[in-house]
Amino acid sequence: CTRGNLWVAALQVVADMRHWELRPDTHTCNALMTAFDQGRKWACTVGILAEMYDKGPMPNAVTCNTAIGACENGQQWVLA
């Protein structure tokens, strides 16, 4: 899920995980965020980060760098 328009598949992964009440780990969240970033879906990337702070798992440096990069790519300078 980390190329171009595979962000659609990443959305499905998120939906499936919620449906089955599965809790993603930090690596899963980072992969999802990367897919959204590469699909130019900065708001989805920021949404995952917010959810991580709210419900877990705890973000790490990769998570934060991915979110900053997504905001930068989306020209969301204030959020970055």
Short mmCIF file of N, CA and C in Angstrom, two decimals:
data_model
loop_
_atom_site.label_atom_id
_atom_site.label_comp_id
_atom_site.label_asym_id
_atom_site.label_seq_id
_atom_site.Cartn_x
_atom_site.Cartn_y
_atom_site.Cartn_z
N CYS A 1 0.81 -1.21 0.00
CA CYS A 1 0.00 0.00 0.00
C CYS A 1 0.84 1.26 0.00
N THR A 2 2.02 1.22 -0.55
CA THR A 2 2.84 2.42 -0.44
C THR A 2 3.20 3.02 -1.80
N ARG A 3 2.30 2.94 -2.77
CA ARG A 3 2.59 3.57 -4.07
C ARG A 3 1.39 4.31 -4.59
N GLY A 4 1.67 5.47 -5.19
CA GLY A 4 0.70 6.26 -5.92
C GLY A 4 -0.71 6.25 -5.41
N ASN A 5 -1.58 5.62 -6.18
CA ASN A 5 -3.00 5.65 -5.82
C ASN A 5 -3.44 4.40 -5.05
N LEU A 6 -2.53 3.74 -4.40
CA LEU A 6 -2.90 2.62 -3.54
C LEU A 6 -3.46 3.09 -2.20
N TRP A 7 -3.63 4.41 -2.07
CA TRP A 7 -4.25 4.94 -0.86
C TRP A 7 -5.67 4.42 -0.72
N VAL A 8 -6.29 4.08 -1.84
CA VAL A 8 -7.64 3.51 -1.80
C VAL A 8 -7.60 2.17 -1.06
N ALA A 9 -6.60 1.37 -1.34
CA ALA A 9 -6.45 0.10 -0.63
C ALA A 9 -6.16 0.35 0.84
N ALA A 10 -5.41 1.41 1.15
CA ALA A 10 -5.14 1.75 2.55
C ALA A 10 -6.43 2.11 3.28
N LEU A 11 -7.32 2.82 2.61
CA LEU A 11 -8.62 3.13 3.21
C LEU A 11 -9.39 1.86 3.53
N GLN A 12 -9.31 0.88 2.65
CA GLN A 12 -9.99 -0.39 2.88
C GLN A 12 -9.38 -1.13 4.07
N VAL A 13 -8.06 -1.07 4.19
CA VAL A 13 -7.40 -1.69 5.34
C VAL A 13 -7.90 -1.07 6.64
N VAL A 14 -7.98 0.25 6.67
CA VAL A 14 -8.48 0.94 7.86
C VAL A 14 -9.91 0.50 8.17
N ALA A 15 -10.76 0.47 7.15
CA ALA A 15 -12.15 0.06 7.34
C ALA A 15 -12.24 -1.38 7.84
N ASP A 16 -11.45 -2.27 7.25
CA ASP A 16 -11.46 -3.68 7.67
C ASP A 16 -10.99 -3.83 9.11
N MET A 17 -9.95 -3.11 9.47
CA MET A 17 -9.44 -3.20 10.83
C MET A 17 -10.49 -2.72 11.83
N ARG A 18 -11.17 -1.64 11.49
CA ARG A 18 -12.22 -1.15 12.39
C ARG A 18 -13.38 -2.15 12.47
N HIS A 19 -13.73 -2.72 11.33
CA HIS A 19 -14.82 -3.69 11.31
C HIS A 19 -14.52 -4.88 12.22
N TRP A 20 -13.31 -5.38 12.15
CA TRP A 20 -12.93 -6.56 12.92
C TRP A 20 -12.38 -6.19 14.30
N GLU A 21 -12.46 -4.92 14.65
CA GLU A 21 -11.99 -4.42 15.94
C GLU A 21 -10.53 -4.79 16.20
N LEU A 22 -9.72 -4.67 15.16
CA LEU A 22 -8.29 -4.93 15.27
C LEU A 22 -7.57 -3.62 15.58
N ARG A 23 -6.57 -3.69 16.42
CA ARG A 23 -5.79 -2.51 16.78
C ARG A 23 -4.46 -2.57 16.04
N PRO A 24 -4.22 -1.60 15.18
CA PRO A 24 -2.96 -1.60 14.44
C PRO A 24 -1.79 -1.25 15.35
N ASP A 25 -0.61 -1.76 15.00
CA ASP A 25 0.59 -1.35 15.73
C ASP A 25 1.18 -0.12 15.03
N THR A 26 2.25 0.39 15.60
CA THR A 26 2.87 1.61 15.05
C THR A 26 3.34 1.40 13.62
N HIS A 27 3.89 0.23 13.32
CA HIS A 27 4.39 -0.03 11.97
C HIS A 27 3.24 -0.03 10.96
N THR A 28 2.11 -0.60 11.34
CA THR A 28 0.94 -0.61 10.45
C THR A 28 0.46 0.81 10.19
N CYS A 29 0.37 1.60 11.25
CA CYS A 29 -0.06 2.99 11.10
C CYS A 29 0.91 3.77 10.21
N ASN A 30 2.21 3.54 10.39
CA ASN A 30 3.21 4.22 9.56
C ASN A 30 3.05 3.85 8.09
N ALA A 31 2.79 2.58 7.82
CA ALA A 31 2.60 2.14 6.44
C ALA A 31 1.35 2.77 5.83
N LEU A 32 0.28 2.83 6.61
CA LEU A 32 -0.95 3.47 6.13
C LEU A 32 -0.71 4.95 5.86
N MET A 33 -0.02 5.61 6.77
CA MET A 33 0.25 7.03 6.60
C MET A 33 1.11 7.29 5.36
N THR A 34 2.07 6.41 5.12
CA THR A 34 2.91 6.55 3.93
C THR A 34 2.08 6.40 2.66
N ALA A 35 1.17 5.44 2.65
CA ALA A 35 0.30 5.25 1.48
C ALA A 35 -0.55 6.49 1.24
N PHE A 36 -1.10 7.05 2.29
CA PHE A 36 -1.90 8.27 2.14
C PHE A 36 -1.03 9.44 1.69
N ASP A 37 0.16 9.56 2.24
CA ASP A 37 1.06 10.65 1.84
C ASP A 37 1.39 10.54 0.36
N GLN A 38 1.73 9.35 -0.10
CA GLN A 38 2.09 9.18 -1.51
C GLN A 38 0.89 9.38 -2.42
N GLY A 39 -0.30 9.20 -1.90
CA GLY A 39 -1.51 9.47 -2.66
C GLY A 39 -1.99 10.91 -2.52
N ARG A 40 -1.16 11.72 -1.89
CA ARG A 40 -1.46 13.15 -1.68
C ARG A 40 -2.72 13.35 -0.84
N LYS A 41 -2.93 12.48 0.11
CA LYS A 41 -4.08 12.56 1.03
C LYS A 41 -3.58 12.96 2.41
N TRP A 42 -3.06 14.19 2.51
CA TRP A 42 -2.45 14.64 3.75
C TRP A 42 -3.43 14.60 4.92
N ALA A 43 -4.70 14.89 4.67
CA ALA A 43 -5.68 14.92 5.76
C ALA A 43 -5.87 13.53 6.37
N CYS A 44 -5.81 12.49 5.55
CA CYS A 44 -5.90 11.12 6.07
C CYS A 44 -4.68 10.80 6.93
N THR A 45 -3.52 11.25 6.49
CA THR A 45 -2.30 11.03 7.25
C THR A 45 -2.39 11.69 8.62
N VAL A 46 -2.83 12.94 8.63
CA VAL A 46 -2.97 13.67 9.90
C VAL A 46 -4.06 13.02 10.77
N GLY A 47 -5.09 12.51 10.14
CA GLY A 47 -6.16 11.84 10.88
C GLY A 47 -5.67 10.61 11.61
N ILE A 48 -4.81 9.83 10.95
CA ILE A 48 -4.25 8.65 11.60
C ILE A 48 -3.37 9.07 12.78
N LEU A 49 -2.56 10.11 12.58
CA LEU A 49 -1.72 10.59 13.67
C LEU A 49 -2.57 11.02 14.86
N ALA A 50 -3.64 11.76 14.61
CA ALA A 50 -4.52 12.21 15.69
C ALA A 50 -5.15 11.02 16.41
N GLU A 51 -5.56 10.02 15.63
CA GLU A 51 -6.16 8.83 16.24
C GLU A 51 -5.14 8.06 17.08
N MET A 52 -3.89 8.04 16.62
CA MET A 52 -2.84 7.37 17.39
C MET A 52 -2.65 8.06 18.74
N TYR A 53 -2.63 9.38 18.74
CA TYR A 53 -2.48 10.09 20.01
C TYR A 53 -3.69 9.88 20.91
N ASP A 54 -4.85 9.72 20.29
CA ASP A 54 -6.08 9.55 21.06
C ASP A 54 -6.26 8.13 21.60
N LYS A 55 -6.02 7.12 20.72
CA LYS A 55 -6.34 5.74 21.07
C LYS A 55 -5.15 4.78 21.07
N GLY A 56 -4.00 5.25 20.58
CA GLY A 56 -2.84 4.37 20.46
C GLY A 56 -2.79 3.76 19.08
N PRO A 57 -1.71 3.13 18.74
CA PRO A 57 -0.48 2.99 19.50
C PRO A 57 0.31 4.31 19.52
N MET A 58 1.31 4.38 20.37
CA MET A 58 2.09 5.59 20.49
C MET A 58 2.91 5.84 19.23
N PRO A 59 2.80 7.04 18.65
CA PRO A 59 3.60 7.38 17.47
C PRO A 59 5.09 7.38 17.80
N ASN A 60 5.90 7.13 16.78
CA ASN A 60 7.35 7.21 16.96
C ASN A 60 7.90 8.27 16.02
N ALA A 61 9.20 8.38 15.91
CA ALA A 61 9.83 9.40 15.06
C ALA A 61 9.43 9.24 13.60
N VAL A 62 9.33 8.01 13.12
CA VAL A 62 8.92 7.76 11.73
C VAL A 62 7.51 8.29 11.52
N THR A 63 6.62 8.04 12.48
CA THR A 63 5.24 8.50 12.39
C THR A 63 5.20 10.02 12.24
N CYS A 64 5.92 10.69 13.11
CA CYS A 64 5.91 12.15 13.11
C CYS A 64 6.52 12.71 11.83
N ASN A 65 7.62 12.11 11.37
CA ASN A 65 8.24 12.57 10.13
C ASN A 65 7.31 12.36 8.93
N THR A 66 6.59 11.25 8.92
CA THR A 66 5.65 10.98 7.84
C THR A 66 4.54 12.02 7.83
N ALA A 67 4.01 12.34 9.00
CA ALA A 67 2.95 13.35 9.09
C ALA A 67 3.45 14.72 8.66
N ILE A 68 4.65 15.09 9.09
CA ILE A 68 5.22 16.38 8.68
C ILE A 68 5.42 16.42 7.18
N GLY A 69 5.94 15.33 6.61
CA GLY A 69 6.13 15.27 5.17
C GLY A 69 4.83 15.35 4.40
N ALA A 70 3.79 14.71 4.91
CA ALA A 70 2.48 14.76 4.24
C ALA A 70 1.93 16.18 4.27
N CYS A 71 2.09 16.86 5.39
CA CYS A 71 1.62 18.25 5.48
C CYS A 71 2.42 19.14 4.54
N GLU A 72 3.72 18.89 4.47
CA GLU A 72 4.56 19.66 3.56
C GLU A 72 4.13 19.42 2.11
N ASN A 73 3.94 18.14 1.74
CA ASN A 73 3.52 17.83 0.37
C ASN A 73 2.16 18.42 0.04
N GLY A 74 1.30 18.53 1.04
CA GLY A 74 -0.03 19.11 0.84
C GLY A 74 -0.07 20.61 1.04
N GLN A 75 1.12 21.21 1.21
CA GLN A 75 1.27 22.65 1.42
C GLN A 75 0.46 23.14 2.63
N GLN A 76 0.42 22.31 3.64
CA GLN A 76 -0.24 22.64 4.90
C GLN A 76 0.83 23.07 5.89
N TRP A 77 1.42 24.21 5.64
CA TRP A 77 2.59 24.66 6.37
C TRP A 77 2.30 24.84 7.87
N VAL A 78 1.14 25.32 8.22
CA VAL A 78 0.83 25.54 9.64
C VAL A 78 0.78 24.21 10.38
N LEU A 79 0.19 23.20 9.77
CA LEU A 79 0.12 21.88 10.40
C LEU A 79 1.48 21.22 10.50
N ALA A 80 2.31 21.44 9.49
CA ALA A 80 3.64 20.82 9.49
C ALA A 80 4.45 21.36 10.64
#
